[in-house]
Amino acid sequence: MRSSLARFLAPPDSETAAAVAAVAALREQGDATCPTSAGLDPADRALADAYLDAIGETDPALRAEYLDNLARNARFIPQMHAAAVAAGVARWKP
């Protein structure tokens, strides 16, 4: 299944863009060693981490709880994508 992250791109000059590109490259290679958090898609995890960094969330427990909630409730992933767009770490690409 392809991640809905394919509709999003980070600004090309950002470190986030490099991280997202690296995760996408691993996914395309089918690398089974790509880290995940509680079953969260690696590309969605990268975007969630970038979003949490952008809003200044540094508490490891809160970050873990946020990522676990995303992994358990797929309906929250589009909301996270919209929040990442609003925070400026991604942009919508139809």
mmCIF file of C-alpha atoms in Angstrom:
data_model
loop_
_atom_site.group_PDB
_atom_site.id
_atom_site.type_symbol
_atom_site.label_atom_id
_atom_site.label_comp_id
_atom_site.label_asym_id
_atom_site.label_seq_id
_atom_site.Cartn_x
_atom_site.Cartn_y
_atom_site.Cartn_z
ATOM 1 C CA MET A 1 0.000 0.000 0.000
ATOM 2 C CA ARG A 2 1.379 3.382 -0.963
ATOM 3 C CA SER A 3 1.440 6.089 1.692
ATOM 4 C CA SER A 4 -0.667 9.170 1.265
ATOM 5 C CA LEU A 5 2.600 11.046 1.865
ATOM 6 C CA ALA A 6 3.088 10.883 -1.898
ATOM 7 C CA ARG A 7 0.756 13.893 -2.104
ATOM 8 C CA PHE A 8 3.082 15.949 0.082
ATOM 9 C CA LEU A 9 6.493 17.442 -0.501
ATOM 10 C CA ALA A 10 8.644 19.386 1.914
ATOM 11 C CA PRO A 11 10.335 22.536 0.621
ATOM 12 C CA PRO A 12 13.316 21.312 -1.425
ATOM 13 C CA ASP A 13 15.912 23.292 0.559
ATOM 14 C CA SER A 14 14.979 21.915 3.970
ATOM 15 C CA GLU A 15 16.507 19.138 6.058
ATOM 16 C CA THR A 16 13.008 17.670 6.236
ATOM 17 C CA ALA A 17 12.998 17.222 2.465
ATOM 18 C CA ALA A 18 16.205 15.192 2.735
ATOM 19 C CA ALA A 19 14.754 13.036 5.524
ATOM 20 C CA VAL A 20 11.523 12.425 3.637
ATOM 21 C CA ALA A 21 13.485 11.610 0.462
ATOM 22 C CA ALA A 22 15.659 9.137 2.367
ATOM 23 C CA VAL A 23 12.632 7.359 3.815
ATOM 24 C CA ALA A 24 10.960 7.270 0.400
ATOM 25 C CA ALA A 25 14.102 5.768 -1.125
ATOM 26 C CA LEU A 26 14.165 3.035 1.522
ATOM 27 C CA ARG A 27 10.499 2.278 0.936
ATOM 28 C CA GLU A 28 11.059 2.004 -2.821
ATOM 29 C CA GLN A 29 13.914 -0.441 -2.220
ATOM 30 C CA GLY A 30 11.709 -2.502 0.055
ATOM 31 C CA ASP A 31 14.248 -2.249 2.876
ATOM 32 C CA ALA A 32 12.829 -4.256 5.781
ATOM 33 C CA THR A 33 15.257 -2.595 8.191
ATOM 34 C CA CYS A 34 13.632 0.828 7.883
ATOM 35 C CA PRO A 35 12.594 1.804 11.425
ATOM 36 C CA THR A 36 8.956 2.209 12.322
ATOM 37 C CA SER A 37 7.163 3.324 15.463
ATOM 38 C CA ALA A 38 4.450 0.930 16.558
ATOM 39 C CA GLY A 39 3.598 -0.019 12.973
ATOM 40 C CA LEU A 40 3.435 3.539 11.631
ATOM 41 C CA ASP A 41 4.364 3.813 7.954
ATOM 42 C CA PRO A 42 7.996 5.065 7.754
ATOM 43 C CA ALA A 43 7.095 7.979 5.462
ATOM 44 C CA ASP A 44 4.264 9.046 7.769
ATOM 45 C CA ARG A 45 6.650 8.683 10.736
ATOM 46 C CA ALA A 46 9.173 10.990 9.037
ATOM 47 C CA LEU A 47 6.505 13.604 8.393
ATOM 48 C CA ALA A 48 5.146 13.308 11.944
ATOM 49 C CA ASP A 49 8.662 13.750 13.356
ATOM 50 C CA ALA A 50 9.215 16.793 11.140
ATOM 51 C CA TYR A 51 5.895 18.254 12.306
ATOM 52 C CA LEU A 52 6.721 17.662 15.972
ATOM 53 C CA ASP A 53 10.125 19.293 15.446
ATOM 54 C CA ALA A 54 8.481 22.283 13.742
ATOM 55 C CA ILE A 55 6.112 22.909 16.632
ATOM 56 C CA GLY A 56 8.929 22.533 19.140
ATOM 57 C CA GLU A 57 7.717 19.360 20.857
ATOM 58 C CA THR A 58 10.722 17.900 22.658
ATOM 59 C CA ASP A 59 9.143 15.757 25.392
ATOM 60 C CA PRO A 60 9.934 12.132 24.432
ATOM 61 C CA ALA A 61 6.846 10.783 26.209
ATOM 62 C CA LEU A 62 4.491 13.154 24.383
ATOM 63 C CA ARG A 63 6.176 12.446 21.046
ATOM 64 C CA ALA A 64 5.848 8.694 21.616
ATOM 65 C CA GLU A 65 2.191 9.059 22.591
ATOM 66 C CA TYR A 66 1.481 11.133 19.466
ATOM 67 C CA LEU A 67 3.200 8.587 17.202
ATOM 68 C CA ASP A 68 1.443 5.664 18.894
ATOM 69 C CA ASN A 69 -1.931 7.351 18.432
ATOM 70 C CA LEU A 70 -1.167 7.838 14.740
ATOM 71 C CA ALA A 71 -0.188 4.181 14.411
ATOM 72 C CA ARG A 72 -3.341 2.956 16.166
ATOM 73 C CA ASN A 73 -5.786 5.352 14.494
ATOM 74 C CA ALA A 74 -5.176 5.722 10.757
ATOM 75 C CA ARG A 75 -7.947 8.305 10.552
ATOM 76 C CA PHE A 76 -5.596 10.775 12.311
ATOM 77 C CA ILE A 77 -2.932 10.578 9.589
ATOM 78 C CA PRO A 78 -4.697 12.991 7.179
ATOM 79 C CA GLN A 79 -5.071 15.424 10.091
ATOM 80 C CA MET A 80 -1.346 15.143 10.800
ATOM 81 C CA HIS A 81 -0.620 15.800 7.119
ATOM 82 C CA ALA A 82 -2.810 18.912 7.196
ATOM 83 C CA ALA A 83 -1.063 20.083 10.377
ATOM 84 C CA ALA A 84 2.341 19.559 8.720
ATOM 85 C CA VAL A 85 1.220 21.677 5.771
ATOM 86 C CA ALA A 86 -0.021 24.384 8.145
ATOM 87 C CA ALA A 87 3.298 24.280 10.051
ATOM 88 C CA GLY A 88 5.205 24.743 6.804
ATOM 89 C CA VAL A 89 7.084 21.428 6.792
ATOM 90 C CA ALA A 90 5.136 20.037 3.849
ATOM 91 C CA ARG A 91 2.988 21.288 1.037
ATOM 92 C CA TRP A 92 -0.001 19.814 -0.701
ATOM 93 C CA LYS A 93 0.670 18.257 -4.064
ATOM 94 C CA PRO A 94 -2.540 17.047 -5.726
#
